[in-house]
Short mmCIF file of C-alpha atoms in Angstrom, two decimals:
data_model
loop_
_atom_site.label_atom_id
_atom_site.label_comp_id
_atom_site.label_asym_id
_atom_site.label_seq_id
_atom_site.Cartn_x
_atom_site.Cartn_y
_atom_site.Cartn_z
CA UNK C 237 18.86 9.80 25.85
CA UNK C 238 18.61 6.32 24.27
CA UNK C 239 18.27 5.48 20.59
CA UNK C 240 14.49 5.05 20.82
CA UNK C 241 14.03 8.56 22.21
CA UNK C 242 16.29 10.00 19.52
CA UNK C 243 14.34 8.23 16.76
CA UNK C 244 11.08 9.42 18.33
CA UNK C 245 12.18 13.05 18.18
CA UNK C 246 13.36 12.64 14.58
CA UNK C 247 10.05 11.06 13.57
CA UNK C 248 8.06 13.83 15.20
CA UNK C 249 9.84 16.22 12.84
CA UNK C 250 9.83 14.01 9.73
CA UNK C 251 6.15 13.11 10.11
CA UNK C 252 5.09 16.54 11.30
CA UNK C 253 2.69 18.95 9.56
CA UNK C 254 5.18 20.04 6.83
CA UNK C 255 5.61 16.47 5.53
CA UNK C 256 1.90 15.69 5.69
CA UNK C 257 1.12 18.95 3.89
CA UNK C 258 3.72 18.08 1.23
CA UNK C 259 2.14 14.66 0.75
CA UNK C 260 -1.43 15.90 0.74
CA UNK C 261 -0.50 18.89 -1.43
CA UNK C 262 1.28 16.74 -4.02
CA UNK C 263 -1.79 14.56 -4.44
CA UNK C 264 -4.03 17.62 -4.71
CA UNK C 265 -1.71 19.31 -7.23
CA UNK C 266 -1.42 16.20 -9.43
CA UNK C 267 -5.19 15.70 -9.29
CA UNK C 268 -5.59 19.28 -10.53
CA UNK C 269 -3.04 19.17 -13.38
CA UNK C 270 -4.33 15.74 -14.49
CA UNK C 271 -7.91 17.07 -14.39
CA UNK C 272 -9.17 14.40 -12.01
CA UNK C 273 -7.91 11.55 -14.18
CA UNK C 274 -8.28 9.03 -11.35
CA UNK C 275 -12.03 9.63 -11.31
CA UNK C 276 -12.62 9.94 -15.05
CA UNK C 277 -10.73 6.80 -16.06
CA UNK C 278 -11.11 4.52 -13.03
CA UNK C 279 -13.34 1.96 -14.77
CA UNK C 280 -11.02 1.87 -17.79
CA UNK C 281 -8.07 1.37 -15.43
CA UNK C 282 -9.76 -1.66 -13.84
CA UNK C 283 -10.44 -3.09 -17.30
CA UNK C 284 -6.73 -2.90 -18.17
CA UNK C 285 -5.60 -4.41 -14.88
CA UNK C 286 -8.13 -7.21 -14.58
CA UNK C 287 -9.00 -7.82 -18.22
CA UNK C 288 -7.25 -10.03 -20.74
CA UNK C 289 -3.79 -8.80 -21.73
CA UNK C 290 -4.02 -7.25 -25.19
CA UNK C 291 -1.67 -8.10 -28.07
CA UNK C 292 0.26 -4.83 -27.87
CA UNK C 293 1.11 -5.29 -24.22
CA UNK C 294 1.89 -8.99 -24.63
CA UNK C 295 4.45 -8.07 -27.29
CA UNK C 296 5.82 -5.09 -25.34
CA UNK C 297 9.00 -5.09 -23.30
CA UNK C 298 8.66 -6.03 -19.65
CA UNK C 299 8.80 -9.00 -17.28
CA UNK C 300 5.22 -9.55 -16.06
CA UNK C 301 1.66 -8.67 -17.04
CA UNK C 302 -0.29 -5.66 -15.74
CA UNK C 303 -2.23 -7.99 -13.44
CA UNK C 304 0.84 -9.64 -11.92
CA UNK C 305 2.52 -6.27 -11.39
CA UNK C 306 -0.62 -5.00 -9.63
CA UNK C 307 -0.93 -8.14 -7.49
CA UNK C 308 2.73 -7.89 -6.45
CA UNK C 309 2.24 -4.25 -5.46
CA UNK C 310 -0.96 -5.15 -3.58
CA UNK C 311 0.82 -8.02 -1.86
CA UNK C 312 3.22 -5.49 -0.36
CA UNK C 313 0.58 -2.82 0.27
CA UNK C 314 -2.39 -4.76 1.66
CA UNK C 315 -1.05 -5.44 5.09
CA UNK C 316 -1.73 -5.22 8.76
CA UNK C 317 -2.11 -1.46 8.44
CA UNK C 318 -5.49 -2.20 6.90
CA UNK C 319 -6.47 -4.18 10.00
CA UNK C 320 -4.63 -2.55 12.89
CA UNK C 321 -3.98 0.84 11.31
CA UNK C 322 -7.63 1.63 10.68
CA UNK C 323 -8.56 0.62 14.23
CA UNK C 324 -5.89 2.93 15.58
CA UNK C 325 -7.05 5.80 13.36
CA UNK C 326 -10.62 5.51 14.64
CA UNK C 327 -9.75 5.10 18.33
CA UNK C 328 -7.45 8.15 18.18
CA UNK C 329 -9.33 10.29 15.67
CA UNK C 330 -12.94 9.15 15.91
CA UNK C 331 -15.19 8.00 13.03
CA UNK C 332 -14.33 11.11 11.00
CA UNK C 333 -10.80 9.77 10.49
CA UNK C 334 -12.22 7.36 7.91
CA UNK C 335 -13.42 10.28 5.77
CA UNK C 336 -9.97 11.84 5.75
CA UNK C 337 -8.50 8.44 4.97
CA UNK C 338 -10.75 8.39 1.89
CA UNK C 339 -9.62 11.88 0.89
CA UNK C 340 -5.92 11.05 1.11
CA UNK C 341 -6.60 7.78 -0.74
CA UNK C 342 -8.47 9.42 -3.62
CA UNK C 343 -5.81 12.12 -4.00
CA UNK C 344 -3.13 9.47 -3.54
CA UNK C 345 -4.41 7.71 -6.64
CA UNK C 346 -3.04 10.61 -8.69
CA UNK C 347 0.27 10.38 -6.82
CA UNK C 348 0.58 6.66 -7.44
CA UNK C 349 -0.40 7.17 -11.09
CA UNK C 350 2.47 9.62 -11.51
CA UNK C 351 4.93 7.30 -9.72
CA UNK C 352 4.10 4.34 -11.96
CA UNK C 353 4.12 6.40 -15.16
CA UNK C 354 7.60 7.76 -14.44
CA UNK C 355 8.75 4.29 -13.38
CA UNK C 356 7.93 2.80 -16.78
CA UNK C 357 9.24 5.79 -18.71
CA UNK C 358 12.64 5.85 -17.00
CA UNK C 359 13.14 2.13 -16.28
CA UNK C 360 16.40 0.39 -17.16
CA UNK C 361 17.36 -3.20 -17.91
CA UNK C 362 19.76 -4.78 -15.41
CA UNK C 363 22.54 -7.32 -15.89
CA UNK C 364 20.07 -10.19 -15.44
CA UNK C 365 17.88 -9.01 -18.31
CA UNK C 366 15.10 -7.83 -15.96
CA UNK C 367 13.80 -4.30 -15.69
CA UNK C 368 14.62 -2.08 -12.73
CA UNK C 369 12.64 1.02 -11.90
CA UNK C 370 11.77 3.35 -9.08
CA UNK C 371 12.13 6.92 -7.86
CA UNK C 372 15.94 6.66 -7.88
CA UNK C 373 15.86 6.10 -11.65
CA UNK C 374 13.37 8.83 -12.51
CA UNK C 375 15.20 11.22 -10.20
CA UNK C 376 18.58 10.56 -11.86
CA UNK C 377 17.39 10.09 -15.45
CA UNK C 378 14.54 12.57 -15.37
CA UNK C 379 16.06 15.37 -13.30
CA UNK C 380 19.74 14.83 -14.07
CA UNK C 381 22.95 13.90 -12.26
CA UNK C 382 22.81 16.97 -10.00
CA UNK C 383 19.89 15.35 -8.15
CA UNK C 384 21.70 12.03 -7.65
CA UNK C 385 21.95 12.58 -3.90
CA UNK C 386 18.14 12.51 -3.72
CA UNK C 387 18.16 9.24 -5.66
CA UNK C 388 20.75 7.70 -3.34
CA UNK C 389 18.79 8.85 -0.28
CA UNK C 390 15.64 7.17 -1.52
CA UNK C 391 17.41 3.92 -2.42
CA UNK C 392 19.40 3.75 0.82
CA UNK C 393 16.41 4.17 3.11
CA UNK C 394 14.23 2.03 0.84
CA UNK C 395 16.62 -0.89 1.28
CA UNK C 396 16.58 -0.42 5.06
CA UNK C 397 12.81 0.08 5.25
CA UNK C 398 12.30 -3.21 3.43
CA UNK C 399 14.25 -5.03 6.15
CA UNK C 400 12.16 -3.36 8.86
CA UNK C 401 8.54 -2.48 8.20
CA UNK C 402 8.36 -4.72 5.13
CA UNK C 403 9.95 -7.75 6.74
CA UNK C 404 10.93 -8.19 10.41
CA UNK C 405 7.97 -6.16 11.71
CA UNK C 406 5.63 -8.35 9.65
CA UNK C 407 7.22 -11.62 10.74
CA UNK C 408 7.01 -10.47 14.36
CA UNK C 409 3.28 -9.79 13.98
CA UNK C 410 2.75 -13.18 12.35
CA UNK C 411 4.63 -14.91 15.17
CA UNK C 412 2.49 -13.16 17.79
CA UNK C 413 -0.71 -14.27 16.07
CA UNK C 414 0.35 -17.87 15.57
CA UNK C 415 1.50 -18.02 19.20
CA UNK C 416 -1.66 -16.47 20.68
CA UNK C 417 -4.19 -18.16 18.38
CA UNK C 418 -2.61 -21.55 17.71
CA UNK C 419 0.03 -22.02 20.42
CA UNK C 420 2.92 -22.28 17.94
CA UNK C 421 6.32 -21.27 19.33
CA UNK C 422 7.82 -18.15 17.76
CA UNK C 423 10.99 -19.93 16.66
CA UNK C 424 8.92 -22.55 14.81
CA UNK C 425 7.03 -19.80 12.98
CA UNK C 426 10.36 -18.18 12.19
CA UNK C 427 11.78 -21.37 10.71
CA UNK C 428 8.68 -21.92 8.53
CA UNK C 429 8.74 -18.33 7.31
CA UNK C 430 12.46 -18.50 6.48
CA UNK C 431 11.94 -21.63 4.38
CA UNK C 432 8.90 -20.27 2.53
CA UNK C 433 10.38 -16.83 1.92
CA UNK C 434 13.67 -18.33 0.72
CA UNK C 435 11.89 -20.58 -1.78
CA UNK C 436 9.87 -17.69 -3.18
CA UNK C 437 12.40 -14.86 -3.41
CA UNK C 438 15.15 -17.04 -4.88
CA UNK C 439 12.74 -17.64 -7.77
CA UNK C 440 13.02 -13.98 -8.77
CA UNK C 441 10.33 -11.62 -10.00
CA UNK C 442 8.48 -14.34 -11.93
CA UNK C 443 7.94 -16.59 -8.92
CA UNK C 444 7.20 -13.67 -6.59
CA UNK C 445 4.57 -12.23 -8.95
CA UNK C 446 3.01 -15.68 -9.47
CA UNK C 447 2.72 -16.27 -5.71
CA UNK C 448 1.29 -12.76 -5.24
CA UNK C 449 -1.28 -13.37 -7.98
CA UNK C 450 -2.39 -16.47 -6.09
CA UNK C 451 -2.30 -15.12 -2.53
CA UNK C 452 -3.76 -11.63 -2.91
CA UNK C 453 -7.20 -12.61 -4.28
CA UNK C 454 -7.54 -15.34 -1.61
CA UNK C 455 -6.64 -13.13 1.32
CA UNK C 456 -8.77 -10.26 0.03
CA UNK C 457 -11.73 -12.61 -0.40
CA UNK C 458 -11.26 -14.03 3.11
CA UNK C 459 -11.09 -10.69 4.89
CA UNK C 460 -13.53 -8.66 2.79
CA UNK C 461 -15.93 -11.62 2.71
CA UNK C 462 -16.01 -11.74 6.50
CA UNK C 463 -16.60 -7.99 6.71
CA UNK C 464 -19.41 -8.17 4.14
CA UNK C 465 -21.17 -10.88 6.15
CA UNK C 466 -21.04 -8.62 9.22
CA UNK C 467 -22.47 -5.73 7.21
CA UNK C 468 -25.27 -7.90 5.82
CA UNK C 469 -26.19 -9.14 9.29
CA UNK C 470 -26.27 -5.54 10.51
CA UNK C 471 -27.55 -3.88 7.33
CA UNK C 472 -29.73 -1.45 9.29
CA UNK C 473 -26.60 0.09 10.84
CA UNK C 474 -24.73 0.79 7.60
CA UNK C 475 -26.37 4.16 6.87
CA UNK C 476 -25.98 5.37 10.49
CA UNK C 477 -22.30 4.35 10.32
CA UNK C 478 -21.77 6.48 7.21
CA UNK C 479 -23.58 9.34 8.94
CA UNK C 480 -21.12 9.08 11.81
CA UNK C 481 -18.19 9.21 9.41
CA UNK C 482 -19.39 12.31 7.56
CA UNK C 483 -20.59 14.10 10.69
CA UNK C 484 -17.42 13.66 12.71
CA UNK C 485 -15.18 14.49 9.77
CA UNK C 486 -16.12 18.12 10.44
CA UNK C 487 -17.32 18.07 14.05
CA UNK C 488 -15.52 17.15 17.29
CA UNK C 489 -16.48 13.95 19.09
CA UNK C 490 -17.55 14.66 22.65
CA UNK C 491 -16.17 12.54 25.45
CA UNK C 492 -18.67 9.83 26.37
CA UNK C 493 -18.34 6.55 28.22
CA UNK C 494 -14.84 5.22 27.61
CA UNK C 495 -14.16 7.48 24.63
CA UNK C 496 -12.02 10.48 25.53
CA UNK C 497 -13.28 12.69 22.72
CA UNK C 498 -11.31 14.24 19.88
CA UNK C 499 -11.19 17.49 17.96
CA UNK C 500 -11.51 17.67 14.17
CA UNK C 501 -7.76 18.22 13.72
CA UNK C 502 -7.11 14.81 15.31
CA UNK C 503 -9.55 13.17 12.91
CA UNK C 504 -7.71 14.77 9.99
CA UNK C 505 -4.22 13.97 11.29
CA UNK C 506 -4.95 10.33 12.08
CA UNK C 507 -6.96 9.78 8.91
CA UNK C 508 -4.21 11.23 6.71
CA UNK C 509 -1.34 9.51 8.53
CA UNK C 510 -2.96 6.06 8.62
CA UNK C 511 -4.19 6.49 5.07
CA UNK C 512 -0.62 7.00 3.92
CA UNK C 513 0.59 3.89 5.72
CA UNK C 514 -2.27 1.80 4.35
CA UNK C 515 -1.88 2.66 0.66
CA UNK C 516 1.77 3.87 0.44
CA UNK C 517 0.86 6.55 -2.13
CA UNK C 518 3.74 9.01 -2.06
CA UNK C 519 6.34 6.64 -0.64
CA UNK C 520 7.41 5.67 -4.16
CA UNK C 521 7.14 1.94 -3.51
CA UNK C 522 4.68 1.33 -6.37
CA UNK C 523 7.29 2.63 -8.81
CA UNK C 524 9.70 -0.12 -7.75
CA UNK C 525 7.51 -2.82 -9.32
CA UNK C 526 5.60 -0.88 -11.99
CA UNK C 527 8.60 -0.84 -14.31
CA UNK C 528 8.52 -4.64 -14.57
CA UNK C 529 5.12 -4.59 -16.28
CA UNK C 530 4.71 -5.29 -19.98
CA UNK C 531 3.24 -2.08 -21.36
CA UNK C 532 3.31 -0.44 -24.78
CA UNK C 533 2.81 2.96 -23.11
CA UNK C 534 3.70 4.18 -19.58
CA UNK C 535 0.16 5.47 -18.99
CA UNK C 536 -1.36 1.99 -19.12
CA UNK C 537 0.59 0.64 -16.15
CA UNK C 538 0.12 3.97 -14.36
CA UNK C 539 -3.66 3.56 -14.64
CA UNK C 540 -3.43 0.01 -13.32
CA UNK C 541 -1.20 1.05 -10.42
CA UNK C 542 -3.64 3.70 -9.20
CA UNK C 543 -6.39 1.07 -8.85
CA UNK C 544 -4.28 -0.46 -6.09
CA UNK C 545 -4.78 2.63 -3.94
CA UNK C 546 -8.53 2.48 -4.57
CA UNK C 547 -8.67 -1.20 -3.59
CA UNK C 548 -6.61 -0.75 -0.42
CA UNK C 549 -8.16 2.44 0.94
CA UNK C 550 -11.67 2.72 -0.46
CA UNK C 551 -12.51 -0.98 -0.23
CA UNK C 552 -10.37 -2.80 2.36
CA UNK C 553 -9.93 0.04 4.88
CA UNK C 554 -13.60 1.02 4.57
CA UNK C 555 -14.65 -2.55 5.38
CA UNK C 556 -12.54 -2.49 8.53
CA UNK C 557 -13.87 0.92 9.52
CA UNK C 558 -17.53 0.04 9.02
CA UNK C 559 -17.10 -3.20 10.97
CA UNK C 560 -15.63 -1.33 13.93
CA UNK C 561 -18.37 1.29 13.83
CA UNK C 562 -21.42 -0.93 13.51
CA UNK C 563 -20.20 -3.29 16.23
CA UNK C 564 -19.40 -0.37 18.52
CA UNK C 565 -15.79 -1.48 18.95
CA UNK C 566 -14.31 1.97 18.39
CA UNK C 567 -15.56 3.07 21.82
CA UNK C 568 -15.10 1.03 25.07
CA UNK C 569 -18.63 2.02 26.13
CA UNK C 570 -20.16 0.52 22.99
CA UNK C 571 -20.08 3.58 20.77
CA UNK C 572 -23.05 5.29 19.21
CA UNK C 573 -24.39 2.32 17.26
CA UNK C 574 -24.18 -0.51 19.75
CA UNK C 575 -24.70 -1.21 23.41
CA UNK C 576 -21.91 -3.80 23.42
CA UNK C 577 -18.98 -2.86 25.62
CA UNK C 578 -15.43 -4.18 25.34
CA UNK C 579 -12.11 -4.15 27.13
CA UNK C 580 -10.64 -0.65 26.92
CA UNK C 581 -7.16 -2.19 26.75
CA UNK C 582 -7.84 -3.67 23.32
CA UNK C 583 -6.20 -1.82 20.45
CA UNK C 584 -5.05 -2.22 16.87
CA UNK C 585 -5.43 -5.69 15.38
CA UNK C 586 -6.81 -7.13 18.63
CA UNK C 587 -9.64 -4.60 18.49
CA UNK C 588 -10.52 -5.54 14.92
CA UNK C 589 -10.39 -9.23 15.85
CA UNK C 590 -12.76 -8.63 18.76
CA UNK C 591 -15.16 -6.74 16.48
CA UNK C 592 -15.29 -9.65 14.02
CA UNK C 593 -15.69 -12.17 16.85
CA UNK C 594 -18.57 -10.20 18.39
CA UNK C 595 -20.70 -11.03 15.33
CA UNK C 596 -19.17 -14.18 13.87
CA UNK C 597 -17.86 -15.80 17.05
CA UNK C 598 -14.67 -17.82 16.90
CA UNK C 599 -14.93 -17.89 13.09
CA UNK C 600 -14.59 -14.11 13.04
CA UNK C 601 -11.53 -14.28 15.28
CA UNK C 602 -9.91 -16.84 12.98
CA UNK C 603 -10.73 -14.77 9.89
CA UNK C 604 -8.74 -11.87 11.32
CA UNK C 605 -5.95 -14.17 12.56
CA UNK C 606 -5.50 -15.83 9.16
CA UNK C 607 -5.79 -12.45 7.43
CA UNK C 608 -2.97 -11.08 9.59
CA UNK C 609 -0.85 -14.11 8.67
CA UNK C 610 -1.60 -13.90 4.94
CA UNK C 611 -1.33 -10.11 4.83
CA UNK C 612 1.96 -10.19 6.73
CA UNK C 613 3.46 -12.96 4.61
CA UNK C 614 2.49 -11.31 1.33
CA UNK C 615 3.97 -8.03 2.57
CA UNK C 616 7.28 -9.77 3.31
CA UNK C 617 7.39 -11.23 -0.19
CA UNK C 618 6.24 -8.05 -1.94
CA UNK C 619 8.57 -5.73 -0.05
CA UNK C 620 11.52 -7.93 -0.98
CA UNK C 621 11.17 -6.65 -4.54
CA UNK C 622 11.27 -3.09 -3.22
CA UNK C 623 14.37 -3.71 -1.15
CA UNK C 624 16.14 -5.56 -3.93
CA UNK C 625 15.56 -2.79 -6.47
CA UNK C 626 16.85 -0.18 -4.04
CA UNK C 627 19.91 -2.23 -3.09
CA UNK C 628 20.62 -3.02 -6.74
CA UNK C 629 20.72 0.70 -7.52
CA UNK C 630 23.31 1.21 -4.78
CA UNK C 631 25.48 -1.90 -5.22
CA UNK C 632 24.67 -3.36 -8.65
CA UNK C 633 23.18 -6.74 -9.61
CA UNK C 634 26.10 -8.68 -8.12
CA UNK C 635 25.13 -7.62 -4.62
CA UNK C 636 21.58 -8.97 -4.80
CA UNK C 637 22.49 -12.47 -3.55
CA UNK C 638 23.95 -10.99 -0.37
CA UNK C 639 20.91 -8.79 0.19
CA UNK C 640 18.65 -11.84 -0.14
CA UNK C 641 20.50 -13.59 2.66
CA UNK C 642 20.25 -10.51 4.88
CA UNK C 643 16.54 -10.23 4.09
CA UNK C 644 15.91 -13.87 4.97
CA UNK C 645 17.87 -13.51 8.22
CA UNK C 646 15.84 -10.39 9.17
CA UNK C 647 12.66 -12.38 8.60
CA UNK C 648 13.73 -15.08 11.05
CA UNK C 649 15.12 -12.67 13.66
CA UNK C 650 11.92 -10.64 13.54
CA UNK C 651 9.87 -13.52 14.95
CA UNK C 652 11.81 -13.61 18.23
CA UNK C 653 13.01 -10.00 18.64
CA UNK C 654 11.62 -6.93 20.40
CA UNK C 655 11.01 -4.59 17.50
CA UNK C 656 10.09 -1.30 19.16
CA UNK C 657 13.31 0.30 17.88
CA UNK C 658 12.86 -1.30 14.45
CA UNK C 659 9.37 0.24 14.20
CA UNK C 660 10.77 3.68 15.03
CA UNK C 661 13.61 3.30 12.51
CA UNK C 662 11.18 2.07 9.86
CA UNK C 663 9.01 5.16 10.36
CA UNK C 664 12.08 7.32 9.83
CA UNK C 665 13.14 5.36 6.75
CA UNK C 666 9.67 5.70 5.21
CA UNK C 667 9.74 9.47 5.64
CA UNK C 668 13.20 9.67 4.10
CA UNK C 669 11.92 7.67 1.12
CA UNK C 670 8.81 9.81 0.77
CA UNK C 671 10.40 13.26 0.76
CA UNK C 672 12.81 12.75 -2.19
CA UNK C 673 10.05 10.98 -4.12
CA UNK C 674 7.52 13.80 -3.67
CA UNK C 675 10.11 16.41 -4.64
CA UNK C 676 10.77 14.46 -7.86
CA UNK C 677 7.05 14.14 -8.66
CA UNK C 678 6.54 17.88 -8.29
CA UNK C 679 9.56 18.66 -10.48
CA UNK C 680 8.55 16.13 -13.15
CA UNK C 681 4.83 16.95 -13.29
CA UNK C 682 5.10 18.31 -16.84
CA UNK C 683 6.47 14.95 -18.02
CA UNK C 684 3.52 13.18 -16.38
CA UNK C 685 1.02 15.51 -18.05
CA UNK C 686 2.76 15.27 -21.45
CA UNK C 687 2.78 11.45 -21.40
CA UNK C 688 -0.85 11.41 -20.30
CA UNK C 689 -1.93 13.74 -23.10
CA UNK C 690 0.07 11.71 -25.62
CA UNK C 691 -1.67 8.48 -24.63
CA UNK C 692 -5.21 9.78 -24.63
CA UNK C 693 -4.62 11.70 -27.88
CA UNK C 694 -2.71 9.11 -29.90
CA UNK C 695 -3.25 5.68 -28.27
CA UNK C 696 -6.50 5.55 -26.33
CA UNK C 697 -8.84 5.57 -29.36
CA UNK C 698 -6.68 3.02 -31.19
CA UNK C 699 -6.69 0.68 -28.19
CA UNK C 700 -10.47 0.77 -27.89
CA UNK C 701 -10.89 0.20 -31.64
CA UNK C 702 -8.53 -2.78 -31.53
CA UNK C 703 -10.44 -4.32 -28.63
CA UNK C 704 -13.71 -3.94 -30.51
CA UNK C 705 -12.23 -5.79 -33.49
CA UNK C 706 -10.90 -8.57 -31.21
CA UNK C 707 -14.31 -8.92 -29.62
CA UNK C 708 -16.02 -9.25 -33.00
CA UNK C 709 -13.51 -11.85 -34.20
CA UNK C 710 -13.88 -13.93 -31.03
#
């Protein structure tokens, strides 16, 4: 039995029903104890994240603004899972998978809220004067030294996962796209990526967050803009597409044409699994950057962080899903909305690219190609922060320089390597990050509720009053 088979068996266990139930259940439990906070305060959360930084936050401790912290998290989160992952979910689970992706995303907002809140509450200042945060800190400082093994487990596999799924896997995808679409040799792409990534990550959190704040809006506009054009041109198919989603969320899809048919359980499993990979709620990654935000109360950055899950799953993934459905590219026979057939061998990102090209021609193909490049590059930069924070917890600030060199090397190697084994190891590392994090969230739920009640009882009214005064003065 080779290493790939061993990793496959391990992943079947780690990502089996118990883990998915734990993830789904944690989001459901936190939604319940927080009384649906992610729905009641979503608009307010967007105002904090995208509005002008108020005086209290500007004067608060932290390294970057709410907006920059959110953009850095989105840079790492909005990735090729939103392009290829959604296509895979639909081809394996049918249109109903999108509904279950929404469910896990909406519940995941509560999970990400809790992660970010605890990150700010238990953050520490490192030797370089910057803040460090993450599940390893709220496990050790919130639960006590007896849980340190859980903290070490998270940090160890977080540092490895950053090298894999956050780095070399992304650079490999970028190299494939640049080679297939533009004829650029993989080693040339690797050299360019190494130079760009080196320049950015050696600038620290300030440069990384600045680049993320520039890149994320552009790449989101490019991809979502293309999808919106497709929806506008096929506006009469939007309602039928939603009908497909809701119908097949609870009903099996019969085999027809090139589609093999799926049962409801497959729609649920694929929707939940791909939803997790697209928004990372539960993995604890959001907590690794949330602690760098300037915030006069942990709840404020927690509210901002949960909007990231909404943006990734409810907006970006939905755009991909609707595009695939209305163009018929989820079914080789043309699906239920279109008579257009396509190559049954197409899958993942290639399927999404073909769907865009079927309406927008070569422009659509380039939109997806450039999106893959931008999404992949921003993920490499964003995940570096995650890996650095995890490695710093294990080895201290003095070891960061060495980790940077390893990270840069992994980026270059990824462009020319066969990464099947890396993918399998990354899946394992993600699961071994997720499990300790979810255990900590469930054990610290009373802290999350107490901090939430404190903010909305003692701060919320004062913040709104202060903003009203500022508005009148201006």
